[in-house]
CSV table of C-alpha atoms and ligand atoms in Angstrom, one decimal:
chain,number,residue,atom,x,y,z
A,21,UNK,CA,97.3,130.5,100.0
A,22,UNK,CA,96.9,133.6,97.3
A,23,UNK,CA,100.5,134.1,95.6
A,24,UNK,CA,101.3,138.0,95.8
A,25,UNK,CA,101.0,139.7,92.2
A,26,UNK,CA,103.5,143.2,91.6
A,27,UNK,CA,101.8,144.3,88.0
A,28,UNK,CA,103.1,147.4,86.7
A,29,UNK,CA,100.5,149.7,84.1
A,30,UNK,CA,102.9,151.5,82.2
A,31,UNK,CA,99.8,154.1,81.1
A,32,UNK,CA,100.8,155.9,78.3
A,33,UNK,CA,104.6,156.4,78.6
A,34,UNK,CA,108.0,154.7,76.6
A,35,UNK,CA,108.6,153.8,73.4
A,36,UNK,CA,110.8,150.8,71.9
A,37,UNK,CA,114.1,152.4,73.0
A,38,UNK,CA,113.1,152.6,76.6
A,39,UNK,CA,110.9,149.6,76.7
A,40,UNK,CA,113.2,147.1,75.9
A,41,UNK,CA,115.8,149.6,78.1
A,42,UNK,CA,113.3,148.5,81.4
A,43,UNK,CA,112.4,145.4,80.7
A,44,UNK,CA,116.6,144.9,80.1
A,45,UNK,CA,116.7,146.9,84.2
A,46,UNK,CA,114.4,143.4,85.3
A,47,UNK,CA,115.6,140.6,83.8
A,48,UNK,CA,117.8,140.5,87.4
A,49,UNK,CA,115.1,140.4,89.5
A,50,UNK,CA,114.7,137.3,91.6
A,51,UNK,CA,110.9,136.9,91.3
A,52,UNK,CA,110.0,134.4,94.3
A,53,UNK,CA,108.2,131.2,93.8
A,54,UNK,CA,104.2,132.7,95.7
A,55,UNK,CA,105.1,136.0,93.9
A,56,UNK,CA,103.3,136.9,90.3
A,57,UNK,CA,105.4,139.9,88.2
A,58,UNK,CA,102.8,141.6,85.6
A,59,UNK,CA,104.1,143.8,83.4
A,60,UNK,CA,101.4,146.2,81.3
A,61,UNK,CA,102.9,148.4,78.1
A,62,UNK,CA,100.5,150.4,75.8
A,63,UNK,CA,99.6,148.0,73.5
A,64,UNK,CA,101.2,149.0,69.9
A,65,UNK,CA,104.3,148.1,72.7
A,66,UNK,CA,102.8,144.6,74.1
A,67,UNK,CA,104.2,142.0,71.9
A,68,UNK,CA,107.8,143.8,71.7
A,69,UNK,CA,108.1,143.5,75.3
A,70,UNK,CA,107.1,139.9,74.6
A,71,UNK,CA,109.7,139.2,73.3
A,72,UNK,CA,111.4,140.3,75.6
A,73,UNK,CA,110.2,138.7,78.5
A,74,UNK,CA,110.3,135.4,76.9
A,75,UNK,CA,113.1,134.3,78.9
A,76,UNK,CA,112.2,135.7,82.0
A,77,UNK,CA,108.5,135.1,85.0
A,78,UNK,CA,107.6,138.3,84.0
A,79,UNK,CA,104.2,138.1,82.4
A,80,UNK,CA,103.1,140.9,80.1
A,81,UNK,CA,99.3,142.3,80.2
A,82,UNK,CA,96.7,144.7,78.7
A,83,UNK,CA,96.0,148.3,79.8
A,84,UNK,CA,91.9,148.4,78.5
A,85,UNK,CA,90.2,146.3,76.3
A,86,UNK,CA,87.1,146.4,74.3
A,87,UNK,CA,83.3,146.3,75.9
A,88,UNK,CA,82.4,144.6,72.8
A,89,UNK,CA,82.9,141.8,70.6
A,90,UNK,CA,85.0,142.2,67.0
A,91,UNK,CA,82.5,144.4,64.8
A,92,UNK,CA,82.5,147.5,63.2
A,93,UNK,CA,83.7,149.1,66.4
A,94,UNK,CA,86.8,151.6,65.4
A,95,UNK,CA,89.8,152.0,67.6
A,96,UNK,CA,89.1,148.6,70.2
A,97,UNK,CA,91.1,145.9,70.8
A,98,UNK,CA,88.8,142.9,71.5
A,99,UNK,CA,89.6,140.3,74.9
A,100,UNK,CA,89.6,137.6,71.5
A,101,UNK,CA,92.0,140.0,70.1
A,102,UNK,CA,94.2,139.9,73.2
A,103,UNK,CA,93.7,136.2,73.9
A,104,UNK,CA,95.1,135.7,70.4
A,105,UNK,CA,98.2,137.9,70.9
A,106,UNK,CA,98.6,135.3,74.3
A,107,UNK,CA,97.8,137.8,76.5
A,108,UNK,CA,96.2,136.7,79.8
A,109,UNK,CA,95.9,139.7,82.1
A,110,UNK,CA,93.6,143.1,81.3
A,111,UNK,CA,93.1,146.3,83.4
A,112,UNK,CA,89.5,146.9,83.6
A,113,UNK,CA,87.4,150.8,85.2
A,114,UNK,CA,91.1,152.4,85.8
A,115,UNK,CA,90.1,154.5,87.8
A,116,UNK,CA,91.8,157.0,84.9
A,117,UNK,CA,89.3,155.4,82.2
A,118,UNK,CA,86.8,156.2,84.4
A,119,UNK,CA,87.2,159.5,84.5
A,120,UNK,CA,89.0,160.8,81.4
A,121,UNK,CA,86.8,158.1,78.9
A,122,UNK,CA,83.9,158.4,80.9
A,123,UNK,CA,84.0,154.4,81.4
A,124,UNK,CA,80.9,153.5,84.0
A,125,UNK,CA,80.1,150.3,86.5
A,126,UNK,CA,78.3,149.0,83.4
A,127,UNK,CA,80.7,149.7,80.7
A,128,UNK,CA,83.3,148.2,83.4
A,129,UNK,CA,81.7,145.3,84.0
A,130,UNK,CA,80.7,144.0,80.3
A,131,UNK,CA,84.3,144.8,79.9
A,132,UNK,CA,84.9,142.0,83.1
A,133,UNK,CA,82.4,139.7,80.8
A,134,UNK,CA,84.2,140.1,77.8
A,135,UNK,CA,87.3,139.2,79.4
A,136,UNK,CA,86.2,136.7,81.2
A,137,UNK,CA,84.9,134.4,78.1
A,138,UNK,CA,87.4,135.3,76.1
A,139,UNK,CA,90.3,133.9,78.6
A,140,UNK,CA,91.6,137.0,80.3
A,141,UNK,CA,92.3,137.5,83.6
A,142,UNK,CA,91.0,141.8,84.2
A,143,UNK,CA,92.3,142.7,87.3
A,144,UNK,CA,89.0,145.2,87.8
A,145,UNK,CA,89.7,148.6,89.3
A,146,UNK,CA,88.1,150.7,91.9
A,147,UNK,CA,88.2,153.3,95.0
A,148,UNK,CA,87.0,156.8,95.9
A,149,UNK,CA,87.5,160.3,95.3
A,150,UNK,CA,89.3,162.2,98.1
A,151,UNK,CA,85.6,163.9,98.9
A,152,UNK,CA,83.4,160.9,98.6
A,153,UNK,CA,86.6,159.4,101.8
A,154,UNK,CA,86.1,163.1,103.3
A,155,UNK,CA,82.5,162.5,103.3
A,156,UNK,CA,82.9,159.2,104.8
A,157,UNK,CA,81.1,157.7,100.9
A,158,UNK,CA,84.2,155.4,100.6
A,159,UNK,CA,83.6,151.8,101.3
A,160,UNK,CA,79.8,152.3,99.6
A,161,UNK,CA,81.2,153.2,96.5
A,162,UNK,CA,83.9,150.6,95.7
A,163,UNK,CA,81.3,148.4,96.8
A,164,UNK,CA,78.3,149.5,94.5
A,165,UNK,CA,81.6,149.7,91.9
A,166,UNK,CA,81.9,145.5,93.0
A,167,UNK,CA,78.3,145.3,92.7
A,168,UNK,CA,78.0,146.6,89.3
A,169,UNK,CA,80.6,144.3,88.4
A,170,UNK,CA,79.0,141.4,89.7
A,171,UNK,CA,75.2,142.0,88.8
A,172,UNK,CA,76.6,141.1,85.2
A,173,UNK,CA,79.5,137.8,85.9
A,174,UNK,CA,80.2,135.1,88.3
A,175,UNK,CA,82.6,135.4,90.7
A,176,UNK,CA,86.0,133.9,90.1
A,177,UNK,CA,89.0,133.3,91.7
A,178,UNK,CA,90.9,134.8,88.3
A,179,UNK,CA,90.0,137.5,89.4
A,180,UNK,CA,91.9,140.1,91.3
A,181,UNK,CA,90.3,143.8,92.1
A,182,UNK,CA,92.9,146.8,92.5
A,183,UNK,CA,91.8,148.8,95.2
A,184,UNK,CA,92.7,152.2,94.2
A,185,UNK,CA,92.2,155.5,95.8
A,186,UNK,CA,91.8,157.7,93.4
A,187,UNK,CA,93.1,160.6,95.6
A,188,UNK,CA,96.3,158.2,95.5
A,189,UNK,CA,97.2,157.8,92.3
A,190,UNK,CA,99.7,159.3,91.3
A,191,UNK,CA,99.6,161.4,93.6
A,192,UNK,CA,102.2,160.4,96.6
A,193,UNK,CA,100.2,159.8,98.8
A,194,UNK,CA,99.9,156.4,99.8
A,195,UNK,CA,97.1,155.3,102.0
A,196,UNK,CA,98.2,154.6,105.1
A,197,UNK,CA,98.7,150.6,105.6
A,198,UNK,CA,96.0,150.7,108.6
A,199,UNK,CA,93.4,152.5,106.6
A,200,UNK,CA,94.1,150.1,102.8
A,201,UNK,CA,93.5,146.7,105.6
A,202,UNK,CA,90.5,148.7,106.7
A,203,UNK,CA,89.3,148.7,103.0
A,204,UNK,CA,90.9,144.9,101.4
A,205,UNK,CA,89.3,143.7,104.8
A,206,UNK,CA,85.6,144.4,104.2
A,207,UNK,CA,86.2,144.4,100.4
A,208,UNK,CA,87.0,140.2,101.0
A,209,UNK,CA,83.8,140.1,103.9
A,210,UNK,CA,82.0,141.4,101.3
A,211,UNK,CA,83.2,139.9,98.5
A,212,UNK,CA,82.1,136.9,100.7
A,213,UNK,CA,79.3,137.1,101.4
A,214,UNK,CA,78.6,137.5,98.2
A,215,UNK,CA,80.9,135.3,96.3
A,216,UNK,CA,81.4,132.4,99.0
A,217,UNK,CA,84.6,130.5,99.5
A,218,UNK,CA,86.0,131.8,96.3
A,219,UNK,CA,86.6,135.3,98.0
A,220,UNK,CA,89.2,133.9,99.3
A,221,UNK,CA,91.0,132.7,96.1
A,222,UNK,CA,91.1,136.4,95.1
A,223,UNK,CA,94.2,138.0,95.3
A,224,UNK,CA,92.9,141.9,95.8
A,225,UNK,CA,95.6,144.7,95.9
A,226,UNK,CA,96.2,147.8,96.9
A,227,UNK,CA,97.3,150.9,94.0
A,228,UNK,CA,97.9,154.5,94.6
A,229,UNK,CA,101.6,155.1,95.0
A,230,UNK,CA,103.1,152.7,95.4
A,231,UNK,CA,107.1,152.4,96.4
A,232,UNK,CA,109.8,150.3,97.4
A,233,UNK,CA,109.5,152.2,100.9
A,234,UNK,CA,106.2,151.9,101.2
A,235,UNK,CA,105.1,148.5,100.0
A,236,UNK,CA,107.0,145.8,102.5
A,237,UNK,CA,103.8,147.2,104.9
A,238,UNK,CA,101.7,147.3,102.9
A,239,UNK,CA,101.8,144.0,102.1
A,240,UNK,CA,102.3,142.4,105.5
A,241,UNK,CA,98.3,143.5,105.8
A,242,UNK,CA,96.6,140.0,105.9
A,243,UNK,CA,93.8,141.1,103.1
A,244,UNK,CA,97.1,142.6,100.4
A,245,UNK,CA,98.1,140.6,97.7
A,246,UNK,CA,100.1,142.1,95.7
A,247,UNK,CA,100.3,146.2,94.4
A,248,UNK,CA,99.7,147.9,91.3
A,249,UNK,CA,101.7,149.8,90.2
A,250,UNK,CA,101.9,153.3,88.4
A,251,UNK,CA,104.5,155.3,88.3
A,252,UNK,CA,107.5,153.3,89.8
A,253,UNK,CA,106.9,150.5,87.7
A,254,UNK,CA,108.8,153.2,84.9
A,255,UNK,CA,111.8,152.6,86.5
A,256,UNK,CA,113.4,149.0,87.1
A,257,UNK,CA,115.5,150.0,90.1
A,258,UNK,CA,111.5,150.7,92.1
A,259,UNK,CA,109.7,148.2,90.2
A,260,UNK,CA,112.5,145.4,91.0
A,261,UNK,CA,112.4,146.9,94.9
A,262,UNK,CA,108.6,146.5,94.7
A,263,UNK,CA,109.3,143.1,93.2
A,264,UNK,CA,112.0,142.6,96.6
A,265,UNK,CA,109.7,143.2,99.1
A,266,UNK,CA,107.0,140.7,97.6
A,267,UNK,CA,110.1,137.9,97.7
A,268,UNK,CA,110.3,138.7,101.9
B,322,PEP,C1,98.1,153.3,89.0
B,322,PEP,O1,97.9,154.3,87.8
B,322,PEP,O2,97.4,152.3,88.8
B,322,PEP,C2,98.7,153.8,90.1
B,322,PEP,C3,98.4,153.2,90.6
B,322,PEP,O3,99.6,155.3,89.6
B,322,PEP,P1,100.8,155.6,91.6
B,322,PEP,O4,101.4,154.1,91.6
B,322,PEP,O5,101.9,156.2,90.0
B,322,PEP,O6,99.8,156.2,91.8
């Protein structure tokens, strides 16, 4: 049985004080046996957030990693460094990295390779734009993004896929639970075809304006194994509400 994963992507938000307040606000949130909770702060605040979550079940991850190993790559943080800092998770290929920072499918695949080699579990983000959805290409785009990762990486039960339709990220628009399930089901079938039984253990998260009010319906779908949450992960009450929906 797949455990739900509720992961918060804080993006470039917060500071020492607000991060501490956010974690403080989450400390009393019950986390069920079948739920894992993860927060991904900006890299500079990771060690402070690790200290603040030390006596909780909340895990801490990174939002990005380098596609390279150590060397002369100014500004890059390698997966080995993430592992050395005690991190077990990294978000890779978020649509903001793809669209704003030019990450190609190949770069995403290279980052997955580095993360896995370092023992850091990748949360691999895929998803179509509004134009791609409206022109009937949504599934093909997601499978192409998946294929690029599969081309150079052996599939693993430790992989988490985050299906995040780009048009739903930070816009307040959410895919209907039926549309999301349709894509998650298609992804699971494709992964089964490519990877066999391991696909049953891979978690597929939905991301895109998940809130306490829509989380329960999304989590009720057969192939939705949790959420990657942006905006609502910055408010303790909202993130706690999403965790509560996974606990139920
Ligand atoms: C995200 O950035 O991964 C995301 C899903 O953002 P939001 O929840 O704000 O749409």
